[in-house]
Coordinates of C-alpha atoms and ligand atoms in Angstrom, one line a residue:
M1 CA -10.5 -41.4 -0.1
G2 CA -7.4 -40.1 -1.9
K3 CA -4.7 -38.1 -0.2
D4 CA -6.0 -35.2 -2.3
L5 CA -9.4 -35.2 -0.8
S6 CA -8.2 -35.1 2.8
R7 CA -5.7 -32.3 1.8
R8 CA -8.7 -30.4 0.3
T9 CA -10.7 -30.8 3.5
F10 CA -7.7 -29.5 5.5
L11 CA -7.3 -26.6 3.1
K12 CA -10.9 -25.8 3.4
T13 CA -10.7 -25.6 7.1
G14 CA -7.5 -23.7 6.8
T15 CA -9.1 -21.2 4.4
A16 CA -12.0 -20.6 6.7
A17 CA -9.8 -20.2 9.7
A18 CA -7.4 -17.9 7.9
L19 CA -10.2 -15.8 6.5
G20 CA -11.7 -15.6 9.9
L21 CA -8.5 -14.2 11.3
A22 CA -7.4 -12.1 8.4
M23 CA -10.7 -11.0 6.8
G24 CA -11.1 -7.3 6.4
S25 CA -14.5 -5.7 6.3
E26 CA -14.6 -5.7 2.5
A27 CA -14.5 -9.4 2.1
L28 CA -17.4 -9.5 4.6
F29 CA -19.4 -7.1 2.4
A30 CA -18.6 -8.9 -0.8
N31 CA -21.3 -11.0 -2.3
D32 CA -20.4 -14.2 -4.1
S33 CA -21.7 -13.5 -7.6
S34 CA -18.9 -14.3 -10.0
D35 CA -18.7 -13.0 -13.5
K36 CA -20.1 -15.6 -15.8
A37 CA -17.7 -14.5 -18.6
T38 CA -14.7 -15.0 -16.4
P39 CA -14.8 -18.3 -14.4
P40 CA -12.6 -18.4 -11.3
P41 CA -9.0 -19.6 -12.1
A42 CA -8.6 -23.4 -12.1
P43 CA -6.1 -25.2 -9.9
L44 CA -2.7 -25.7 -11.6
D45 CA -0.1 -28.3 -11.4
R46 CA 2.4 -26.6 -13.7
K47 CA 4.5 -23.5 -13.7
L48 CA 2.6 -20.2 -13.6
K49 CA 2.9 -18.0 -16.7
I50 CA 3.7 -14.5 -15.4
L51 CA 3.7 -11.0 -16.9
G52 CA 5.7 -8.3 -15.1
V53 CA 4.8 -4.6 -15.2
G54 CA 7.3 -2.1 -13.8
I55 CA 10.4 -4.2 -13.5
G56 CA 13.4 -1.9 -13.3
G57 CA 13.5 -1.5 -9.5
R58 CA 11.7 -3.5 -6.9
G59 CA 10.0 -5.5 -9.7
A60 CA 13.3 -7.0 -10.5
S61 CA 13.7 -8.4 -7.0
V62 CA 10.2 -9.8 -7.0
L63 CA 10.7 -11.5 -10.3
R64 CA 13.9 -13.1 -9.1
E65 CA 11.9 -14.8 -6.3
L66 CA 9.5 -16.1 -9.0
E67 CA 12.1 -17.8 -11.3
T68 CA 10.6 -21.1 -10.4
E69 CA 7.8 -20.0 -12.7
E70 CA 7.7 -18.9 -16.4
I71 CA 8.2 -15.2 -17.0
I72 CA 6.6 -14.8 -20.4
G73 CA 6.2 -11.0 -20.8
L74 CA 7.8 -7.9 -19.4
C75 CA 6.7 -4.3 -19.6
D76 CA 8.6 -1.2 -18.5
V77 CA 8.2 2.4 -19.7
D78 CA 11.9 3.0 -19.2
W79 CA 13.9 0.5 -21.3
K80 CA 17.3 1.9 -20.2
Y81 CA 16.5 1.5 -16.5
A82 CA 14.9 -1.9 -17.0
D83 CA 17.5 -3.2 -19.5
H84 CA 19.2 -5.5 -16.9
V85 CA 15.8 -7.2 -16.3
F86 CA 15.0 -7.7 -20.0
K87 CA 18.5 -9.2 -20.4
R88 CA 17.9 -11.6 -17.5
Y89 CA 14.7 -13.0 -19.1
P90 CA 15.5 -13.1 -22.8
Q91 CA 12.6 -15.5 -23.5
A92 CA 10.1 -12.9 -22.3
K93 CA 8.4 -10.5 -24.8
K94 CA 9.3 -6.9 -24.2
Y95 CA 6.9 -4.0 -24.1
N96 CA 6.8 -0.3 -23.0
D97 CA 3.0 0.0 -22.7
Y98 CA 1.2 -2.5 -20.5
R99 CA -2.0 -2.0 -22.5
V100 CA -0.3 -3.4 -25.6
M101 CA 1.2 -6.3 -23.6
F102 CA -2.2 -7.0 -22.1
S103 CA -4.0 -6.9 -25.4
E104 CA -1.4 -9.4 -26.8
M105 CA -0.6 -11.6 -23.8
L106 CA -3.1 -11.3 -20.9
D107 CA -5.1 -14.2 -22.1
Q108 CA -1.9 -16.4 -22.2
C109 CA -0.8 -15.7 -18.6
D110 CA -1.9 -16.9 -15.2
A111 CA -0.7 -14.1 -13.1
V112 CA 0.6 -10.5 -13.2
V113 CA 3.2 -8.7 -11.0
V114 CA 2.8 -5.0 -10.7
A115 CA 5.7 -2.9 -9.3
T116 CA 5.2 0.4 -11.1
A117 CA 5.0 3.8 -9.5
D118 CA 2.1 3.9 -6.9
H119 CA -0.4 5.8 -9.1
T120 CA -0.6 3.0 -11.7
H121 CA -0.9 0.0 -9.4
A122 CA -4.7 0.1 -9.4
I123 CA -5.5 0.6 -13.0
I124 CA -3.1 -2.2 -14.1
A125 CA -4.1 -4.7 -11.4
A126 CA -7.8 -4.0 -11.9
E127 CA -7.6 -5.0 -15.6
A128 CA -5.6 -8.1 -14.8
I129 CA -8.1 -9.2 -12.0
K130 CA -11.1 -8.6 -14.3
A131 CA -9.5 -11.0 -16.8
G132 CA -9.3 -13.6 -14.0
K133 CA -5.5 -13.3 -13.4
H134 CA -3.8 -13.6 -10.1
V135 CA -1.9 -10.5 -9.0
Y136 CA 1.1 -9.6 -6.9
V137 CA 1.0 -5.8 -6.4
E138 CA 3.8 -4.0 -4.6
K139 CA 2.9 -1.9 -1.6
P140 CA 1.3 0.6 -1.3
L141 CA -1.5 -1.5 -2.9
T142 CA -2.8 1.8 -4.4
R143 CA -2.4 5.5 -4.2
T144 CA -5.9 6.2 -3.0
V145 CA -8.7 4.9 -0.8
Y146 CA -11.2 4.2 -3.6
E147 CA -8.6 2.2 -5.6
S148 CA -7.9 0.0 -2.6
R149 CA -11.6 -0.6 -2.1
L150 CA -11.9 -1.4 -5.8
L151 CA -9.1 -4.0 -5.8
T152 CA -10.4 -5.6 -2.6
Q153 CA -13.8 -6.1 -4.1
L154 CA -12.6 -7.2 -7.6
A155 CA -10.3 -9.8 -6.0
A156 CA -13.2 -11.2 -4.0
K157 CA -15.5 -11.2 -7.0
Y158 CA -13.0 -12.9 -9.4
K159 CA -11.6 -15.3 -6.8
V160 CA -8.0 -14.7 -7.8
A161 CA -5.0 -15.2 -5.5
T162 CA -3.6 -11.8 -4.4
Q163 CA -0.6 -10.5 -2.5
M164 CA 0.5 -7.0 -1.6
G165 CA 4.3 -6.7 -1.4
N166 CA 4.6 -6.0 2.3
Q167 CA 6.8 -8.9 2.8
G168 CA 6.9 -8.6 6.6
A169 CA 3.4 -10.1 6.5
S170 CA 4.9 -13.5 5.8
G171 CA 7.5 -13.1 8.5
E172 CA 7.8 -14.5 12.0
G173 CA 7.5 -11.2 13.8
V174 CA 4.0 -10.4 12.7
R175 CA 2.8 -13.8 13.8
Q176 CA 4.5 -13.5 17.1
I177 CA 3.0 -10.0 17.8
C178 CA -0.5 -11.3 17.0
D179 CA 0.0 -14.4 19.2
W180 CA 1.2 -12.3 22.2
I181 CA -1.5 -9.7 21.9
W182 CA -4.3 -12.2 21.4
N183 CA -3.1 -14.2 24.4
G184 CA -3.5 -11.0 26.5
E185 CA 0.2 -10.7 27.2
I186 CA 0.2 -6.9 27.1
G187 CA -3.4 -6.3 28.0
E188 CA -5.7 -4.0 26.2
V189 CA -4.1 -1.7 23.7
T190 CA -5.4 1.9 23.6
R191 CA -2.5 3.6 21.9
V192 CA 0.0 2.7 19.2
D193 CA 2.9 5.0 18.1
A194 CA 4.8 4.4 14.8
F195 CA 7.4 6.2 12.8
T196 CA 9.8 5.9 9.9
D197 CA 13.1 7.6 9.2
R198 CA 12.0 8.2 5.6
P199 CA 11.8 10.1 3.3
I200 CA 15.3 9.7 2.0
W201 CA 14.3 10.9 -1.5
P202 CA 13.5 14.6 -2.3
Q203 CA 10.2 16.0 -1.0
G204 CA 8.8 19.4 -0.1
L205 CA 9.4 20.5 -3.7
E206 CA 7.7 22.8 -6.2
R207 CA 7.0 21.6 -9.7
P208 CA 10.2 22.1 -11.7
A209 CA 10.0 25.0 -14.0
K210 CA 12.3 23.5 -16.5
E211 CA 11.1 21.0 -19.1
E212 CA 13.6 18.4 -20.1
K213 CA 13.8 16.4 -23.3
V214 CA 12.2 13.0 -22.9
P215 CA 14.9 10.3 -23.4
K216 CA 14.3 8.1 -26.4
T217 CA 14.3 5.1 -24.1
L218 CA 11.4 6.4 -22.0
N219 CA 7.6 6.2 -22.7
W220 CA 6.8 9.3 -20.7
D221 CA 3.1 9.3 -21.6
G222 CA 3.0 5.6 -20.4
F223 CA 4.6 6.6 -17.1
L224 CA 2.0 9.4 -16.5
G225 CA -0.8 6.9 -17.3
P226 CA -4.0 8.2 -15.6
A227 CA -2.2 11.2 -13.9
P228 CA -2.8 14.7 -15.4
Y229 CA -0.3 15.5 -18.2
R230 CA 2.8 17.4 -17.2
P231 CA 6.1 18.0 -19.1
Y232 CA 8.9 15.5 -18.5
N233 CA 11.6 16.2 -15.9
S234 CA 14.1 13.6 -14.8
I235 CA 13.2 14.4 -11.2
Y236 CA 10.1 12.2 -11.3
T237 CA 11.2 8.8 -12.4
P238 CA 12.8 6.4 -11.6
W239 CA 12.5 6.2 -7.8
N240 CA 11.6 9.8 -6.9
F241 CA 7.9 9.4 -7.9
R242 CA 7.4 8.6 -4.2
G243 CA 7.6 12.3 -3.3
W244 CA 5.1 13.6 -5.9
W245 CA 1.4 13.7 -5.0
D246 CA 0.3 12.7 -8.5
F247 CA 2.5 9.6 -8.6
G248 CA 3.3 8.6 -5.0
T249 CA 2.3 8.6 -1.4
G250 CA 5.4 9.9 0.4
A251 CA 6.9 8.3 3.4
L252 CA 3.5 6.9 4.5
G253 CA 2.9 4.8 1.3
D254 CA 6.5 3.8 1.3
M255 CA 6.9 2.6 4.8
A256 CA 3.6 2.5 6.7
C257 CA 2.5 -0.5 4.7
H258 CA 5.4 -2.3 6.4
I259 CA 5.4 -0.6 9.8
L260 CA 1.7 -0.3 10.6
H261 CA 0.8 -3.8 9.3
P262 CA 1.3 -5.6 12.7
A263 CA -1.0 -3.1 14.3
F264 CA -3.7 -3.4 11.7
K265 CA -3.6 -7.2 11.9
A266 CA -3.0 -7.8 15.6
L267 CA -5.6 -5.2 16.7
K268 CA -8.1 -6.2 14.0
L269 CA -8.5 -2.7 12.7
T270 CA -10.9 -1.8 10.0
Y271 CA -11.9 1.8 9.2
P272 CA -10.7 4.7 11.3
T273 CA -13.6 6.9 12.5
K274 CA -11.5 10.1 13.1
I275 CA -8.3 11.4 11.6
Q276 CA -6.1 14.5 11.7
G277 CA -2.9 15.3 9.9
S278 CA -0.2 17.9 10.1
S279 CA 3.1 18.5 8.5
T280 CA 5.9 20.7 7.5
A281 CA 5.1 23.1 4.6
L282 CA 2.3 21.5 2.6
L283 CA 2.7 22.2 -1.1
T284 CA 0.4 21.4 -4.1
E285 CA 2.9 19.2 -5.9
S286 CA 5.1 17.3 -3.5
C287 CA 4.7 15.5 -0.2
P288 CA 6.0 17.4 2.9
N289 CA 9.3 16.7 4.5
A290 CA 7.8 15.5 7.8
Q291 CA 4.2 14.5 8.8
K292 CA 2.2 13.5 11.9
I293 CA -1.1 11.6 11.6
R294 CA -3.5 10.7 14.4
Y295 CA -6.1 8.0 13.7
V296 CA -8.9 7.0 16.0
F297 CA -10.3 3.5 15.6
P298 CA -13.5 2.5 17.3
A299 CA -13.7 -0.5 19.7
R300 CA -13.7 -3.8 17.9
D301 CA -15.2 -7.2 19.0
N302 CA -13.4 -8.5 22.1
M303 CA -11.3 -11.6 21.7
P304 CA -11.5 -14.5 24.1
K305 CA -8.4 -13.3 26.1
V306 CA -8.3 -9.6 25.4
A307 CA -10.7 -6.7 24.8
M308 CA -10.2 -4.4 21.8
P309 CA -11.2 -0.9 23.0
E310 CA -11.1 2.4 21.1
L311 CA -7.6 3.0 20.0
V312 CA -5.4 6.0 18.9
V313 CA -2.7 5.3 16.3
N314 CA 0.0 8.0 15.9
W315 CA 2.2 8.1 12.8
Y316 CA 5.4 10.2 12.5
D317 CA 7.8 10.5 9.6
G318 CA 10.6 12.7 8.3
G319 CA 12.8 12.4 11.4
I320 CA 10.1 13.3 14.0
L321 CA 9.9 10.6 16.6
P322 CA 7.1 9.7 19.0
D323 CA 7.7 10.1 22.7
R324 CA 10.0 7.5 24.1
P325 CA 8.2 4.8 26.1
E326 CA 8.8 5.3 29.8
G327 CA 11.4 2.8 30.9
L328 CA 13.2 2.4 27.6
A329 CA 16.9 2.3 28.3
I330 CA 18.8 5.6 27.8
G331 CA 20.8 5.4 24.5
K332 CA 18.6 2.7 23.0
S333 CA 17.4 3.7 19.5
L334 CA 13.8 2.7 18.7
N335 CA 14.7 2.5 15.1
D336 CA 15.0 -1.0 13.8
S337 CA 15.2 -1.5 10.0
G338 CA 13.7 1.9 9.1
G339 CA 11.3 2.6 11.9
A340 CA 9.3 1.1 14.8
L341 CA 5.9 0.4 16.2
V342 CA 5.1 0.7 19.9
F343 CA 1.9 -0.9 21.3
Y344 CA 0.9 0.6 24.7
G345 CA -1.0 -2.1 26.6
T346 CA -2.5 -2.0 30.1
K347 CA 0.0 -4.6 31.2
D348 CA 3.1 -4.1 29.1
I349 CA 4.6 -2.2 26.1
L350 CA 5.4 -4.2 22.9
I351 CA 7.9 -2.7 20.5
C352 CA 9.0 -4.0 17.1
G353 CA 10.9 -2.7 14.1
C354 CA 9.8 -2.2 10.5
Y355 CA 8.2 -5.3 8.9
G356 CA 7.3 -6.4 12.5
V357 CA 10.9 -7.6 13.1
N358 CA 12.4 -8.3 16.5
P359 CA 9.4 -7.8 18.7
Y360 CA 10.1 -7.4 22.4
L361 CA 8.3 -6.4 25.6
L362 CA 9.6 -3.4 27.5
S363 CA 9.4 -5.4 30.7
G364 CA 11.9 -7.8 29.3
R365 CA 9.5 -10.7 29.8
K366 CA 9.6 -13.3 26.9
P367 CA 6.0 -14.7 26.6
V368 CA 5.5 -18.3 25.7
V369 CA 2.2 -18.6 24.1
P370 CA 0.4 -21.0 21.7
S371 CA 0.8 -20.1 18.1
I372 CA -2.5 -19.5 16.3
H373 CA -1.3 -18.5 12.9
R374 CA -0.2 -20.6 9.9
K375 CA 3.6 -20.7 9.8
I376 CA 4.7 -19.4 6.4
T377 CA 7.6 -21.5 5.4
L378 CA 7.9 -20.1 1.9
N379 CA 8.9 -16.6 1.2
H380 CA 6.3 -13.9 0.5
Q381 CA 6.4 -14.3 -3.3
Q382 CA 6.4 -18.1 -3.3
D383 CA 3.6 -18.3 -0.8
W384 CA 1.6 -16.3 -3.3
V385 CA 2.6 -18.8 -6.1
R386 CA 1.3 -21.6 -3.8
A387 CA -2.0 -19.7 -3.4
C388 CA -2.3 -19.1 -7.2
K389 CA -2.1 -22.8 -7.8
E390 CA -4.8 -23.8 -5.4
D391 CA -8.5 -24.2 -6.3
P392 CA -10.2 -21.0 -5.3
S393 CA -12.8 -22.9 -3.3
V394 CA -10.2 -24.3 -0.9
R395 CA -7.4 -21.8 -1.3
V396 CA -5.5 -20.7 1.8
P397 CA -5.0 -17.0 1.1
A398 CA -1.5 -15.6 1.0
A399 CA -0.4 -13.5 4.1
S400 CA -1.2 -10.2 2.5
D401 CA -4.3 -11.2 0.5
F402 CA -6.3 -8.2 -0.6
A403 CA -9.1 -9.1 1.8
E404 CA -6.7 -7.8 4.4
A405 CA -4.3 -5.7 2.4
G406 CA -7.1 -3.6 0.8
P407 CA -8.7 -2.3 4.0
F408 CA -5.2 -1.9 5.5
N409 CA -4.0 0.1 2.6
E410 CA -7.1 2.3 2.9
M411 CA -5.7 3.2 6.4
V412 CA -2.4 4.2 4.9
A413 CA -4.0 6.2 2.0
M414 CA -6.3 8.0 4.6
G415 CA -3.2 9.3 6.2
V416 CA -2.2 11.1 3.0
V417 CA -5.8 12.5 2.7
A418 CA -5.6 13.8 6.3
V419 CA -2.3 15.6 5.7
R420 CA -3.6 17.2 2.5
L421 CA -6.8 18.4 4.3
Q422 CA -4.9 19.9 7.3
G423 CA -5.8 23.4 6.2
L424 CA -9.4 22.8 7.4
N425 CA -8.1 22.9 11.0
Q426 CA -10.5 20.2 12.3
E427 CA -10.5 16.6 13.3
L428 CA -12.1 14.8 10.3
E429 CA -14.8 12.3 10.9
W430 CA -14.8 9.4 8.5
D431 CA -17.6 7.2 7.3
G432 CA -15.5 4.3 6.1
K433 CA -18.2 2.2 4.6
N434 CA -19.3 5.0 2.4
M435 CA -15.8 6.5 1.9
K436 CA -16.8 10.0 2.9
F437 CA -16.1 12.6 5.5
T438 CA -19.2 13.6 7.5
N439 CA -18.1 16.8 9.2
I440 CA -16.5 19.1 6.6
P441 CA -19.0 22.0 6.7
A442 CA -20.9 22.6 3.4
G443 CA -19.3 25.5 1.6
A444 CA -15.9 25.2 3.4
T445 CA -13.0 26.0 1.2
I446 CA -9.3 25.0 1.2
R447 CA -6.2 26.3 -0.5
T448 CA -2.7 24.9 -0.8
M449 CA 0.7 26.6 -1.2
I450 CA 2.1 26.5 -4.7
H451 CA 5.2 28.5 -4.0
D452 CA 7.1 29.0 -0.7
G453 CA 8.1 32.6 -1.1
F454 CA 10.3 33.2 1.9
S455 CA 13.3 35.4 1.2
I456 CA 15.5 37.9 2.9
T457 CA 15.4 41.3 1.2
D458 CA 17.8 44.0 2.5
G459 CA 18.1 42.0 5.7
H460 CA 14.4 41.7 6.2
P461 CA 12.4 38.5 6.0
T462 CA 9.6 38.6 3.5
F463 CA 6.8 36.1 3.0
E464 CA 5.4 36.1 -0.4
N465 CA 3.9 32.6 -0.5
V466 CA 1.6 31.9 -3.5
Y467 CA -1.5 29.8 -2.9
T468 CA -4.1 28.2 -5.0
D469 CA -7.5 29.8 -5.2
P470 CA -9.8 28.5 -2.5
V471 CA -11.6 25.4 -3.7
D472 CA -14.6 23.6 -2.3
A473 CA -13.2 21.4 0.5
N474 CA -15.8 18.6 0.2
E475 CA -15.1 18.3 -3.5
F476 CA -11.3 18.5 -3.0
A477 CA -11.6 15.7 -0.4
R478 CA -13.7 13.5 -2.8
N479 CA -11.0 13.9 -5.4
L480 CA -8.3 12.8 -3.0
I481 CA -10.4 9.7 -2.1
K482 CA -11.3 8.8 -5.7
P483 CA -9.0 10.3 -8.3
V484 CA -10.1 11.9 -11.4
F485 CA -8.2 10.3 -14.3
R486 CA -6.8 11.8 -17.4
D487 CA -9.0 11.4 -20.5
G488 CA -8.7 7.9 -21.9
W489 CA -7.9 6.2 -18.6
V490 CA -10.8 4.7 -16.8
L491 CA -11.0 2.8 -13.5
P492 CA -13.8 0.3 -13.1
E493 CA -16.7 1.1 -10.8
L494 CA -17.0 -0.9 -7.6
P495 CA -18.6 -4.2 -8.3
Y496 CA -20.6 -4.2 -5.0
Ligands
NAD1 N1 8.3 -4.3 -0.8 C1 9.3 -3.5 -0.7 O1 10.2 -3.7 0.1 C2 9.5 -2.4 -1.8 C3 10.8 -1.9 -2.0 C4 10.9 -0.9 -2.9 C5 9.8 -0.5 -3.7 N2 8.6 -1.0 -3.4 C6 7.4 -0.6 -4.2 O2 7.6 -1.0 -5.6 C7 7.0 0.0 -6.4 C8 8.1 0.5 -7.4 O3 9.1 1.2 -6.6 P1 10.7 1.1 -7.1 O4 11.5 1.5 -5.9 O5 10.9 -0.1 -7.8 O6 10.6 2.3 -8.1 P2 11.5 2.5 -9.4 O7 11.1 3.8 -10.0 O8 12.9 2.1 -9.1 O9 10.9 1.3 -10.4 C9 9.6 1.4 -10.9 C10 9.7 0.8 -12.3 O10 8.5 0.8 -12.9 C11 8.6 1.4 -14.2 N3 7.3 2.0 -14.5 C12 6.7 3.1 -13.9 N4 5.5 3.3 -14.4 C13 5.3 2.3 -15.3 C14 4.2 2.0 -16.1 N5 3.0 2.7 -16.1 N6 4.3 0.9 -16.9 C15 5.4 0.1 -16.9 N7 6.5 0.4 -16.1 C16 6.4 1.5 -15.3 C17 9.7 2.4 -14.1 O11 10.3 2.7 -15.3 C18 10.7 1.6 -13.2 O12 11.4 0.7 -14.0 C19 6.5 1.2 -5.5 O13 5.1 1.1 -5.4 C20 7.2 0.9 -4.2 O14 6.5 1.4 -3.1 C21 8.4 -2.0 -2.5

């Protein structure tokens, strides 16, 4: 028996174990029928051929970690912003429309990196996966719940290696938190509080009245992609897309994918059953300056050393902090690297920073426990490269494989939905499997503020806010869960 065979046997065991630990509900639902026209990717013993889409910002950093491989094509809608990346990889073909790049080069590549604005992650990644290509997609995996479900199912169907860009998932902190909780070190967890100090980009805005001239170097229509058409303004891109509902997911999408991940993984969360959101002024166009979301998760299967009872997760952003845990030293900031996560257990309180960094117990005790998880010795991007090169039948999934990242991202995207439905003044009940709310009364309507018309006239405050017409709340909710795309842009249906 060759070395190779025994390695495969090991990998097979490793895969099963890792899936057992990390598997989200979607992978469990997924059947095994693979598309006859697209066989699963074969194992590779050469460099990956990679296409990058959305390379001017975070994409540039991801590509730098992938320079062991061959970067053969690059696409960015903004050739000025992305110029430094095009220059770094002169051998790569340049595009400003990913559809053209895909039509010319998708069949030549093994893998695609997506680091565009949130609203185009799903449509780009779905096409790549359907062609049997491995994908690395920046967090948030998608802007909406349906899109996360879709990518999870497509990845399972086409057996590609996947990674969401929440790099903390490959870090030591997340493993340690799981090990401590699963060993019963803090007892049963019934409450988790989390926060981020973001947004640091503009939010709480109305749509700019002024139309600006589209720079020659920008493919504005390409940036909009599936989003409804709107005139160009330099406030949207680069970077600030985060704060606009049509393109981003606010502070939640930006930071909850890092901050909440240890809770999702260590507490084996799947779908919430109830959710409520509230915020500072909620406008039609742009995310609010600060938000609070309360999720309720049902009891999960108990683990050998710890039960997993019903749980409340509270999320805060925009500078609002959760209550300080009793016993936390006066003067100690909870904020570590952009936020924090506090697990309230029946025996102790566990606190960590963003990305799961620097976990500690409030009691000061330092648990010594057996380590259950695979230690990830490569960085987040290289561990995905490793997974891409393995045979799908024995592949050890990367730390943020879509089997976990998809259901996790649904949790994050649900927070956005709850905030946007706050005008219903009710706790929303969620049927996760069927992606629908079950208790919005038939005929209920909702409206949202277009213009915050507060002003002082002759020393008197006046409130002349402008709202949308009331719209059917169930339909509004459905649109938040599964977006309606601009003509010409189509997202695949769920394969299962
Ligand atoms: N993992 C992390 O730590 C981390 C850090 C920053 C950003 N991100 C994520 O990366 C993504 C991009 O964020 P950013 O800060 O780099 O934003 P950015 O605006 O700086 O960069 C996005 C790039 O994508 C390009 N782009 C946008 N739409 C495109 C399209 N349809 N086709 C091709 N190119 C397109 C833009 O021109 C720009 O160059 C976001 O989803 C964000 O959440 C992750």
